Coordinates of C-alpha atoms in Angstrom, one line a residue:
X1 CA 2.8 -100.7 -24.8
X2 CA 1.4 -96.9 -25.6
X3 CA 0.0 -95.0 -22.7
X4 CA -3.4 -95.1 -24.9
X5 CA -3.1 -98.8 -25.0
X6 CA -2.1 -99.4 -21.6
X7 CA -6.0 -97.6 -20.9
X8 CA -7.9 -100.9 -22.7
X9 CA -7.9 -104.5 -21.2
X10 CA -9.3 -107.2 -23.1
X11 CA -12.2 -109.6 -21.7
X12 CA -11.2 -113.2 -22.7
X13 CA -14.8 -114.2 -22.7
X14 CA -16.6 -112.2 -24.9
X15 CA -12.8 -110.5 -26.7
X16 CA -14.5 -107.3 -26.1
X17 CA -12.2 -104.0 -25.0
X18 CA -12.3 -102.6 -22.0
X19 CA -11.6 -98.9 -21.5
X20 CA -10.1 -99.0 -17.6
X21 CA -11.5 -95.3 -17.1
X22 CA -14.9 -96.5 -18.2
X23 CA -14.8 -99.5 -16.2
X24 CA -14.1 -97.4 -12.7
X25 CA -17.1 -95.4 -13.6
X26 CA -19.4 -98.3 -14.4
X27 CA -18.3 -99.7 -11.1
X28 CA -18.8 -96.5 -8.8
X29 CA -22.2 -95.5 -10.7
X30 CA -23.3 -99.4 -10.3
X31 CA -22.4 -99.6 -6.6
X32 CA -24.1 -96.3 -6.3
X33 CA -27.0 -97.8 -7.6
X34 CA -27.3 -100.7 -5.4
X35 CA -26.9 -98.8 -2.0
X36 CA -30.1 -96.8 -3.1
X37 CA -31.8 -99.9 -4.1
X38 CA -30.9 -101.2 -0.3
X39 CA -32.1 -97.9 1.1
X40 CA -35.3 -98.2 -0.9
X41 CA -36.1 -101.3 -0.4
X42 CA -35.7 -101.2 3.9
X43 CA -37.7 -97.8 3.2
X44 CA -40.2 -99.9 1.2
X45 CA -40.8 -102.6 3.9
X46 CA -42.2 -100.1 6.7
X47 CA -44.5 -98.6 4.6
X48 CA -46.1 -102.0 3.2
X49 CA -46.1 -102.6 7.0
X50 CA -48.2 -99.4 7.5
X51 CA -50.6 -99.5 4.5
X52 CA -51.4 -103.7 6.0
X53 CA -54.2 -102.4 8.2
X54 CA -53.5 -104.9 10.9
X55 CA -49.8 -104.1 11.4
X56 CA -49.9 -100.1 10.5
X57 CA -46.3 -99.7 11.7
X58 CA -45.7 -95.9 11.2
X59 CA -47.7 -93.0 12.7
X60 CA -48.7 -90.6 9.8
X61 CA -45.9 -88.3 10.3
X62 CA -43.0 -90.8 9.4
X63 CA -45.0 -92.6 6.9
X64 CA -45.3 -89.4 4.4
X65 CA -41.6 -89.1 5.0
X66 CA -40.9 -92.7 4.6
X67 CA -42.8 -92.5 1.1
X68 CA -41.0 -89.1 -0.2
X69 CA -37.5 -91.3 0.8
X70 CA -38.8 -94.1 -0.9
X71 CA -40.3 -92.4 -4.2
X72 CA -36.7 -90.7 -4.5
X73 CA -34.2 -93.7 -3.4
X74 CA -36.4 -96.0 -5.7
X75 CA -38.0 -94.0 -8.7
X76 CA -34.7 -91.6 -9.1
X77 CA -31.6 -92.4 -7.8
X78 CA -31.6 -96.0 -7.9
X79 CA -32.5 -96.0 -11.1
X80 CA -30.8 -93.4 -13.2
X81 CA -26.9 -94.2 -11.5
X82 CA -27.7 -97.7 -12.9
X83 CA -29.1 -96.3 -16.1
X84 CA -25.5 -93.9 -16.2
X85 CA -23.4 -97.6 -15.6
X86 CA -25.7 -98.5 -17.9
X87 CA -24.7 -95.6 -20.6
X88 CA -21.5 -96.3 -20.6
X89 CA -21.6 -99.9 -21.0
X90 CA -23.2 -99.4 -23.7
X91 CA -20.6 -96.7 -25.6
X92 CA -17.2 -97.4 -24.4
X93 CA -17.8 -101.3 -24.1
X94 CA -20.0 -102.4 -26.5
X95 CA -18.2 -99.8 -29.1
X96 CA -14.6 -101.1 -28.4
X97 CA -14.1 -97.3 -27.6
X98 CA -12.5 -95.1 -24.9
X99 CA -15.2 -93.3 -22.5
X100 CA -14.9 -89.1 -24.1
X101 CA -14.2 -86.6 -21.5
X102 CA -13.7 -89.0 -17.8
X103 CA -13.4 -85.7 -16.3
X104 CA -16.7 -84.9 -17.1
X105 CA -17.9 -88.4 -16.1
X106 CA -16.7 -88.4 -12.6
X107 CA -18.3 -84.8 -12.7
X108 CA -21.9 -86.5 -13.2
X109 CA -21.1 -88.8 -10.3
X110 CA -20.0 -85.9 -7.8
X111 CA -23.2 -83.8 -9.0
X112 CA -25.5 -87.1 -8.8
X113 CA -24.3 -88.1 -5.8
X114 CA -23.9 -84.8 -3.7
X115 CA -27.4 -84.3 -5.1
X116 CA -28.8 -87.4 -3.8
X117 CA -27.4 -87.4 -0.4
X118 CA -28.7 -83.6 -0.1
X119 CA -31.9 -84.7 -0.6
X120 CA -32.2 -88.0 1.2
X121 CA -31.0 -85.8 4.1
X122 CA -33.4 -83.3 3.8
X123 CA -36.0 -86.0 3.6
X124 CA -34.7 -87.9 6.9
X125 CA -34.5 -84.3 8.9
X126 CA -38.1 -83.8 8.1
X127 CA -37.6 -80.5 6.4
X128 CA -38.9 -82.3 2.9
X129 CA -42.5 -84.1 3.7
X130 CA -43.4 -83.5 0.5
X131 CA -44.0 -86.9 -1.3
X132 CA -41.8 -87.6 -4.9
X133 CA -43.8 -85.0 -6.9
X134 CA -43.2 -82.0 -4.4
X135 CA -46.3 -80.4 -5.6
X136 CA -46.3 -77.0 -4.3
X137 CA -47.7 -75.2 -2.4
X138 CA -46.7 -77.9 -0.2
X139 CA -42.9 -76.3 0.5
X140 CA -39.5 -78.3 1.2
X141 CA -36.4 -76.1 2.6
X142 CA -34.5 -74.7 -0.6
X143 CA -31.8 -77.6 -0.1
X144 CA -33.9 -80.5 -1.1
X145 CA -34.6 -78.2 -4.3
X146 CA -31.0 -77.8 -5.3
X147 CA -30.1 -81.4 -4.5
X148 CA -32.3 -82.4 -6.9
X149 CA -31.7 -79.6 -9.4
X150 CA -28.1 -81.1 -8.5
X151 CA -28.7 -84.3 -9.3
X152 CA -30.7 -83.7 -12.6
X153 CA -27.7 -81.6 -13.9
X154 CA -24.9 -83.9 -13.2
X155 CA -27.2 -87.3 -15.0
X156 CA -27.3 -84.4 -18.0
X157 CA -23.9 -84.4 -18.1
X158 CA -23.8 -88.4 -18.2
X159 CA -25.7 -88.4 -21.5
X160 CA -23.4 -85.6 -22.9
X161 CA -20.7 -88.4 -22.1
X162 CA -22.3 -91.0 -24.0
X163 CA -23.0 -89.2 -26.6
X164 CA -19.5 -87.3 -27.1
X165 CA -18.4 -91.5 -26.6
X166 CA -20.6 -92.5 -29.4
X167 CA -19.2 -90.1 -31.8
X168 CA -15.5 -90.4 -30.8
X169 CA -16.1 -94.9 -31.4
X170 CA -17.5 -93.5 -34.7
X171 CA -14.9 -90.9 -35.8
X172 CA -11.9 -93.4 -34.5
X173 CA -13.5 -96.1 -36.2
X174 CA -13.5 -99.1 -33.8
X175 CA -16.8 -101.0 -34.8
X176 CA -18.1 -101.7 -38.1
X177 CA -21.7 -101.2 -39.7
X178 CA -24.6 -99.5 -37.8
X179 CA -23.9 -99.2 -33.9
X180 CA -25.3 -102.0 -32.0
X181 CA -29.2 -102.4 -31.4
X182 CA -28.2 -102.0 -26.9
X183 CA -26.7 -98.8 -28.3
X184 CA -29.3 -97.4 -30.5
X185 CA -31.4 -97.8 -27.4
X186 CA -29.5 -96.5 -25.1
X187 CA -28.8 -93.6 -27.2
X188 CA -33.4 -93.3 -27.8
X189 CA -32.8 -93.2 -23.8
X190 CA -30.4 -90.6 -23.5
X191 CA -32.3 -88.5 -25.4
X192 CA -35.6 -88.8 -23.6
X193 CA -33.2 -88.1 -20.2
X194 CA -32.2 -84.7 -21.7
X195 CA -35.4 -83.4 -22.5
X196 CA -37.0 -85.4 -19.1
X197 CA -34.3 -83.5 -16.9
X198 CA -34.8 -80.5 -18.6
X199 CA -38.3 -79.9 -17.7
X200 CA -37.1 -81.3 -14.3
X201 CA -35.0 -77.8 -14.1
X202 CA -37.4 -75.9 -15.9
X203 CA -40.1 -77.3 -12.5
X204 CA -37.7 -77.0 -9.6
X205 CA -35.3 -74.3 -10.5
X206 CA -38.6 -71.3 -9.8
X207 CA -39.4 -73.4 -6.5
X208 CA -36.4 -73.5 -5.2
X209 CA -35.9 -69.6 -5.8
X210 CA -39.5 -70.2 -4.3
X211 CA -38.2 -71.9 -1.4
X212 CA -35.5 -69.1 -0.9
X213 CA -37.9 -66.3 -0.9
X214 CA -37.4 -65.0 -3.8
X215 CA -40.2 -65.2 -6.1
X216 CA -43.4 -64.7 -4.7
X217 CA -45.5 -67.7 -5.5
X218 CA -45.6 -70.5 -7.7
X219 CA -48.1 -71.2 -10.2
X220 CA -49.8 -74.9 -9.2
X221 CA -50.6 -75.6 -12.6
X222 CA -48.0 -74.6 -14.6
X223 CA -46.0 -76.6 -11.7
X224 CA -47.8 -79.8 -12.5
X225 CA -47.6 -79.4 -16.5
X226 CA -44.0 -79.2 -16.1
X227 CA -42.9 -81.4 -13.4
X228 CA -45.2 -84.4 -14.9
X229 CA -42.9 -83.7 -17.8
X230 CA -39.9 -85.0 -15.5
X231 CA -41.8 -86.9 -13.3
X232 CA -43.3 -89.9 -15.2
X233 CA -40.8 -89.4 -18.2
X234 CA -38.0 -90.4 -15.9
X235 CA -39.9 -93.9 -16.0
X236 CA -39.7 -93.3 -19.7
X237 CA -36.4 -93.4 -20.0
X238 CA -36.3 -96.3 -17.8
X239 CA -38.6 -98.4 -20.3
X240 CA -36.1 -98.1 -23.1
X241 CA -32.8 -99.1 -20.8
X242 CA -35.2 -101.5 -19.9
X243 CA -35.6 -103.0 -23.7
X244 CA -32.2 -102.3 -24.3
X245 CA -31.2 -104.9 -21.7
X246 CA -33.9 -107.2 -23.0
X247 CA -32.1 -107.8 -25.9
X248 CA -28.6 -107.7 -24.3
X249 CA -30.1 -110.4 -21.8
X250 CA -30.9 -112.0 -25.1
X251 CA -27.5 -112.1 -26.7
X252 CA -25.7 -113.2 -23.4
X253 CA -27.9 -116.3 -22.4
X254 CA -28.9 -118.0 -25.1
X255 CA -27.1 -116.3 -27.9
X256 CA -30.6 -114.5 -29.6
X257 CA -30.3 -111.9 -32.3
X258 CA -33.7 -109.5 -33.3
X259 CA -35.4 -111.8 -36.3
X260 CA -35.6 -108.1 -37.8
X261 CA -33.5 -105.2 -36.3
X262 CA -34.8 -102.4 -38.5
X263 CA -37.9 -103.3 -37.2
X264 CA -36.7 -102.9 -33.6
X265 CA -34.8 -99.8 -34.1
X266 CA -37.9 -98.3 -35.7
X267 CA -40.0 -99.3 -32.1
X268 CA -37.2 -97.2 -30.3
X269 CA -37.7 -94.5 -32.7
X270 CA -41.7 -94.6 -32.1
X271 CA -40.2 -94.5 -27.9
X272 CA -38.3 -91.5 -28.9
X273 CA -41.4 -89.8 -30.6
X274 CA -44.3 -90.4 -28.6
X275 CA -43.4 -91.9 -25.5
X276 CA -43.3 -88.7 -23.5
X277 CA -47.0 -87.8 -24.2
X278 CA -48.1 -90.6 -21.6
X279 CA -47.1 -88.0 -18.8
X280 CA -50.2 -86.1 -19.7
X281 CA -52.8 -88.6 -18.2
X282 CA -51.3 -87.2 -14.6
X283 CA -53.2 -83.8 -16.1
X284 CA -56.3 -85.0 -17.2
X285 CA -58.8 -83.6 -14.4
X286 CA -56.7 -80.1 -14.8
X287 CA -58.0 -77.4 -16.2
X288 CA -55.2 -76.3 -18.1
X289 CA -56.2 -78.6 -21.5
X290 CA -58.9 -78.6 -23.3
X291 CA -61.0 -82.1 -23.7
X292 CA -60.0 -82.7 -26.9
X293 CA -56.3 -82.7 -26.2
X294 CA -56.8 -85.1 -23.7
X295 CA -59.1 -87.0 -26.1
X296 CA -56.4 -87.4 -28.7
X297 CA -53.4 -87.8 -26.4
X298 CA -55.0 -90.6 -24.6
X299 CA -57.2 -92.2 -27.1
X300 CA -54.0 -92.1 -30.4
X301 CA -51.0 -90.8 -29.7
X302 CA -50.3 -92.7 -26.7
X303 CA -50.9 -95.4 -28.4
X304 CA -48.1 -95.4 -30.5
X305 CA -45.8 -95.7 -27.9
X306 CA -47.9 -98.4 -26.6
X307 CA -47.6 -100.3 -30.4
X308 CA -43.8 -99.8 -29.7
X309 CA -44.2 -101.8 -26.6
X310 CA -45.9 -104.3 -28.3
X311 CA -43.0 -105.0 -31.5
X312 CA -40.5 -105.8 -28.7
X313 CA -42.7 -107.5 -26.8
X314 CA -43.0 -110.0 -29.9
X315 CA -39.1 -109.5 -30.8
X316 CA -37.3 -110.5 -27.4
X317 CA -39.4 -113.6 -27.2
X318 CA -39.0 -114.5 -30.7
X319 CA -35.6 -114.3 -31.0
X320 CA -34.7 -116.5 -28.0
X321 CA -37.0 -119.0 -29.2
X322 CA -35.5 -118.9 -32.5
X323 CA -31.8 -119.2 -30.7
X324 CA -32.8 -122.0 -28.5
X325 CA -34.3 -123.6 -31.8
X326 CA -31.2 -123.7 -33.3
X327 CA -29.3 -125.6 -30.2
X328 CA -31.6 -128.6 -31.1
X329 CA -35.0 -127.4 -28.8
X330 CA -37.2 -128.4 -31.6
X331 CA -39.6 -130.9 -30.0
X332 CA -43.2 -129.3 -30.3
X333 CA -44.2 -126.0 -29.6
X334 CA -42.0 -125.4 -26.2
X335 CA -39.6 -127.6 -25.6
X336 CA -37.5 -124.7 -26.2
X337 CA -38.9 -123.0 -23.6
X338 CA -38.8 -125.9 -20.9
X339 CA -35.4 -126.2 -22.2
X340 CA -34.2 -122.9 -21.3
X341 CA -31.3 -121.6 -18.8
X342 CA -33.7 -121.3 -16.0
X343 CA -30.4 -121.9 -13.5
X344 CA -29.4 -119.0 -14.9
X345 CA -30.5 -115.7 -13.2
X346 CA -30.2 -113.2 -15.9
X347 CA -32.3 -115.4 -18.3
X348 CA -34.8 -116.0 -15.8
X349 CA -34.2 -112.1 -14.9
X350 CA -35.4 -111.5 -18.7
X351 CA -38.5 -114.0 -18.6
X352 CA -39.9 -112.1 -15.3
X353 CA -39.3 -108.9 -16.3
X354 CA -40.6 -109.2 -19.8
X355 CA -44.2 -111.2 -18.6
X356 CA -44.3 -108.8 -15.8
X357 CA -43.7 -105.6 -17.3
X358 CA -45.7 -106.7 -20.8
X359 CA -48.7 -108.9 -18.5
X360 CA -49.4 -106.3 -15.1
X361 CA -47.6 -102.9 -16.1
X362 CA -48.3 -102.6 -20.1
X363 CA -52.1 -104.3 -20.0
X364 CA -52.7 -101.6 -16.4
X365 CA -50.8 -98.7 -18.3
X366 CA -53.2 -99.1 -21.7
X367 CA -56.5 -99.3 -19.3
X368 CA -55.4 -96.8 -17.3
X369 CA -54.2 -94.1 -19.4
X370 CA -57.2 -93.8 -21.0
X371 CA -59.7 -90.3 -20.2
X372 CA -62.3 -92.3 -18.6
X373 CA -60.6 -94.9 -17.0
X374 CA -57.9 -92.8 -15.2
X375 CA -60.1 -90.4 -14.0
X376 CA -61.8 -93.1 -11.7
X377 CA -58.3 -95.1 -10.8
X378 CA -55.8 -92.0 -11.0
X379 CA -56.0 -91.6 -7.1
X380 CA -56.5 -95.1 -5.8
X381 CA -53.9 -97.3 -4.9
X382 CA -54.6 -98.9 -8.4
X383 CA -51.8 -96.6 -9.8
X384 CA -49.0 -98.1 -7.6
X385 CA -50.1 -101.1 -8.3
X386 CA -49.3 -100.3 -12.0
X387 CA -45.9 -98.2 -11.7
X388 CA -44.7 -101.3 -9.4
X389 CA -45.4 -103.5 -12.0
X390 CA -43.0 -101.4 -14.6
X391 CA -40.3 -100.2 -12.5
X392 CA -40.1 -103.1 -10.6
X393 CA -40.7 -106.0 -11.7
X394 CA -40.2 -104.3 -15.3
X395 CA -36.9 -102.6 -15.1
X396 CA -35.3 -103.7 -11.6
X397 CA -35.8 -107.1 -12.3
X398 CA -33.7 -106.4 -15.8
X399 CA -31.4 -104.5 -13.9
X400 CA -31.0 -107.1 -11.5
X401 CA -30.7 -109.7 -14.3
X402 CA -27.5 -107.8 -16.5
X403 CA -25.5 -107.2 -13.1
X404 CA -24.7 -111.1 -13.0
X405 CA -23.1 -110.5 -16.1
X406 CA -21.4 -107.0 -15.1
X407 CA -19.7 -108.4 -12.3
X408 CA -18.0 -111.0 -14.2
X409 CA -17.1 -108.1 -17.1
X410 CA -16.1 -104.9 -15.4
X411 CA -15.7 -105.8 -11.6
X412 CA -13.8 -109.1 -12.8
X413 CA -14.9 -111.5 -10.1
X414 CA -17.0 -114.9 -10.2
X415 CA -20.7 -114.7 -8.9
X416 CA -20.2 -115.2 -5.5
X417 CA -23.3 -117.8 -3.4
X418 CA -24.2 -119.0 -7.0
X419 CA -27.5 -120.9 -5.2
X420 CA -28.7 -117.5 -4.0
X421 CA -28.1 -116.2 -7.5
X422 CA -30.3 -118.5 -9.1
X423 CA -32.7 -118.1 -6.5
X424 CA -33.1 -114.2 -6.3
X425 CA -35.0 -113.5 -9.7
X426 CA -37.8 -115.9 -8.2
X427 CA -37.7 -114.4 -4.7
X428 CA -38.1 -111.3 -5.9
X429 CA -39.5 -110.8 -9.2
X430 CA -42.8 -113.6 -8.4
X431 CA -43.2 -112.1 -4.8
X432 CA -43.5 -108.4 -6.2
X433 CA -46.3 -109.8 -9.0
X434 CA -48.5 -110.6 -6.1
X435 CA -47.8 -107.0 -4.3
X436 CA -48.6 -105.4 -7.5
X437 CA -52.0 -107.6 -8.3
X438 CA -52.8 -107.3 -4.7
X439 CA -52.1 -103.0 -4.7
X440 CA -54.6 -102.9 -8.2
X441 CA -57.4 -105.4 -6.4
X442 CA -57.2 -102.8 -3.4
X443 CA -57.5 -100.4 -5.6
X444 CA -60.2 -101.3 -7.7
X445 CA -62.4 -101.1 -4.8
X446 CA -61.9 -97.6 -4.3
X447 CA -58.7 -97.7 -1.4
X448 CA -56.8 -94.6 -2.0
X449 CA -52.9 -94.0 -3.0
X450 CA -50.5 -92.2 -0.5
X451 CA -53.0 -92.1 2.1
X452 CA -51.8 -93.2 5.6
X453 CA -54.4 -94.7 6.5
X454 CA -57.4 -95.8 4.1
X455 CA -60.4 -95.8 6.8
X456 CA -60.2 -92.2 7.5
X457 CA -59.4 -92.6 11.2
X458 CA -59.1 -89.1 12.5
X459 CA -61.4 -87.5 10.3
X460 CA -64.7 -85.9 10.2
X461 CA -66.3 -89.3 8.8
X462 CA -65.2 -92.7 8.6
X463 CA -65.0 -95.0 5.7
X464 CA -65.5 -98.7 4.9
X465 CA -64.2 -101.1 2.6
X466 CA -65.2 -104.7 1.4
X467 CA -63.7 -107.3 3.4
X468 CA -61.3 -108.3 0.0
X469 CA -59.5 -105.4 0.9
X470 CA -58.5 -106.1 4.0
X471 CA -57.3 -109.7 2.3
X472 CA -56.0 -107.8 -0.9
X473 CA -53.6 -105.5 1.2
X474 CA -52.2 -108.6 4.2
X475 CA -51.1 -110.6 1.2
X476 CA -49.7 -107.6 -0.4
X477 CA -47.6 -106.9 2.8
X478 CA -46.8 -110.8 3.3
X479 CA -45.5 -110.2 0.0
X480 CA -43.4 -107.1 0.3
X481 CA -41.7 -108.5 3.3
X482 CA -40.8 -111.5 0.6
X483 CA -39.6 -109.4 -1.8
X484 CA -37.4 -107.5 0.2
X485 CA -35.6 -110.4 0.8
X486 CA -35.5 -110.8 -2.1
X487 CA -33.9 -107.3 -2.7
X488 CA -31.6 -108.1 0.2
X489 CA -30.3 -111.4 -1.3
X490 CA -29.4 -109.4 -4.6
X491 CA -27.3 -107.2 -2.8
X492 CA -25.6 -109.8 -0.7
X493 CA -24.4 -111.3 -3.8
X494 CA -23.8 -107.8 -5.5
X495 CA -21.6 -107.1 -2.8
X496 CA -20.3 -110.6 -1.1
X497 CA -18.9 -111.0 -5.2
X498 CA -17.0 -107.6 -4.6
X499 CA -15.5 -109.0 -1.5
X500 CA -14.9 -112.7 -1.4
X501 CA -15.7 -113.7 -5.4
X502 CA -12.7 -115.0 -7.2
X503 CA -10.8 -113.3 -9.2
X504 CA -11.2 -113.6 -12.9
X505 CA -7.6 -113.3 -14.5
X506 CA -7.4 -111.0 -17.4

């Protein structure tokens, strides 16, 4: 056997090649990943326990610090060290390739990592109570700056990988035809991350020279236009890893192929174009644009992303259907549908995190984004509501759902406490629908976002709300508490299948 050769093993379920370099990063970006999802989703119980007016756990101090923990641990680096597991998955694995450049691999994990712990630190030391967008000229100490600058540099450096991984599978030669739809929408991600995390440097690199001193003030609006840039694109990029897995999830369950690929590929391609422009409607009480920009970003060219949504929304569906059709589900028009792998947690991972993401986050995100719609919600607790309903139920619950088949592939053990397993995606993925319906009822009756407590307390005046609300936000803390056990029985499989799941031979 070569050296070079010696590098691959071969999976003797699906015959596909695994680069062993590839599969150590996969692991240590995945494991990554989940610790953060733990962290979050403690961090995430206390403050549903504080915004439930009849528990209110945390004083206000510890709840705006909880909620800057909770906004990165969640929203950044839970999220993007999956999506970089996620990356290369989907170029060295699915590409029967090598993973380009390792050295520069395990360089992203050291920058990610070193990054993420700076800032969690920073958070938990109460030198960085300044909520996930850090909007000056609220000031963190210059460390929670770099960490992030850090962080943004080294998931830059992942997508370089893929890329560079991409090219040497199609140089060497080692699939045939166009690279695989997962691919093509990893790759539409990638390239959002790299211009997302550059307008992430281009925000936090003057504040942190701000934070040392060493320029004199920073600009709040030019702050805003640029971090918004970073800040909801990063949930961009997570919408197309999102898809990507949709259709993976498709393929692994039930064997579905796209009933038209091109037409797929051409909804990434709309991602890729106009996706990014939904950042704006964070801008649209600033002065910095006129009204008709806002007019036209909100009321057309957002809307192409949104018809993007709305072709895969059709194709995922479609092409299970049509796969279950073919294994004899043919009675009427769902026997199919009854008939599907429900037992099996990444299919019902895929059903939840398609009618969730498509049902409570797309329907919310169209409403919302709109001039004169946002401008009443943006600042109620409406908006959470929304971005829970996308992140996660949307793209942690499809996270959730590949990494029952990632453990069997890379890690190379059986599911371990396969009840649990089948019994997660529910826990979790129905519980957080009600948190997220309950968050945009509370909202819709005028309770605000990120406030520590709604009835104004220790201010000059006091304020009132309908007794629904008071309802609205005890279920949605009943809830939460559900759906971190929910959380918590992910990673007890996640991990109990690292340490007593059989071994798969091979």
């Amino acid at each position: 056997m070569t050296t070079a050769a010696a590098l691959f093993r071969t999976c003797p379920a699906t015959g596909l090649k695994v680069h062993l370099p590839a599969q150590g990063l996969i692991k240590i970006n995945a494991v990554t990943a989940i610790v953060f999802l733990l962290v979050g989703g403690i961090v995430a119980l206390t403050l549903a326990l504080t915004r439930w007016q009849a528990v209110h756990l945390l004083n206000d101090e510890w709840f705006y610090r909880m909620l800057t923990l909770h906004g990165i641990a969640m929203l950044v680096a839970w999220i993007v060290f999956f999506e970089m597991a996620v990356l290369y998955f989907a170029s060295a694995i699915l590409l029967n390739t090598r993973l380009a450049v390792p050295w520069l691999a395990w360089t992203q994990y050291v920058l990610m990592f070193v990054g993420a712990a700076m800032v969690a630190v920073e958070i938990l030391l109460g030198r960085a109570d300044v909520m996930f967008t850090s909007y000056v000229p609220l000031q963190a100490d210059h460390w929670y700056y770099l960490g992030i600058i850090l962080f943004a540099v080294g998931a830059i450096l992942g997508c370089v990988v893929f890329f560079a991984t991409v090219n040497a599978a199609r140089v060497e030669k080692t699939y045939e035809g166009s690279i695989p739809l997962v691919t093509f929408g990893a790759a539409i991600a990638a390239l959002i991350a790299i211009v997302t995390l550059a307008h992430g440097a281009a925000a936090f690199i003057p504040t942190w020279l701000w934070a040392l001193g060493l320029v004199p003030m920073m600009d709040a609006e030019i702050y805003r236009l640029l971090f918004w840039g970073f800040g909801h694109s990063t949930q961009q990029i997570n919408v197309c890893a999102m898809v990507s897995i949709w259709y993976l999830l498709g393929t692994l369950t039930v064997g579905a192929t796209p009933l038209n690929e091109k037409v797929s590929r051409s909804a990434f391609v709309l991602y890729g174009l106009f996706i990014m422009i939904a950042s704006e409607h964070h801008l649209l009480v600033d002065p910095g644009l006129s009204a008709a920009h806002k007019s036209w970003n909100t009321g057309y060219f957002m809307h192409l992303a949104v018809l993007a949504s709305m072709i895969h929304a059709y194709s995922v569906p479609a092409a299970t259907e049509v796969a279950l059709r073919k294994q004899g589900y043919t009675k009427g028009l769902f026997e199919w549908l009854k008939k599907a792998p429900w037992g099996n947690p990444a299919w019902s991972s895929l059903f939840i995190s398609l009618v969730g993401f498509g049902f409570i986050g797309g329907i919310t995100g169209v409403v919302y984004g709109t001039e004169q719609i946002n401008i009443i919600v943006h600042n109620t607790l409406a908006i959470p509501g929304h971005f829970h309903a996308t992140v996660v139920v949307g793209t942690t619950v499809a996270f959730m759902g590949v990494t029952y088949y990632v453990l069997p592939l890379i890690f190379q053990r059986e599911v371990a406490f396969p009840t649990v397993a089948r019994l997660q995606p529910y826990v979790f993925g129905l519980s957080m629908y009600v948190v997220c319906i309950g968050m945009i009822i509370a909202g819709r009756f005028g309770v605000p976002r990120r406030s520590w407590d709604m009835n104004g307390v220790d201010g000059p005046f006091q304020v009132s709300f309908d007794p629904i609300v008071d309802m609205a936000l005890a279920v949605t803390g009943i809830a939460a508490v559900v759906a971190v056990v929910g959380g918590a029985m992910f990673c007890a499989v996640a991990v109990g299948t690292l340490l007593v799941g059989k071994k798969i031979e091979g």
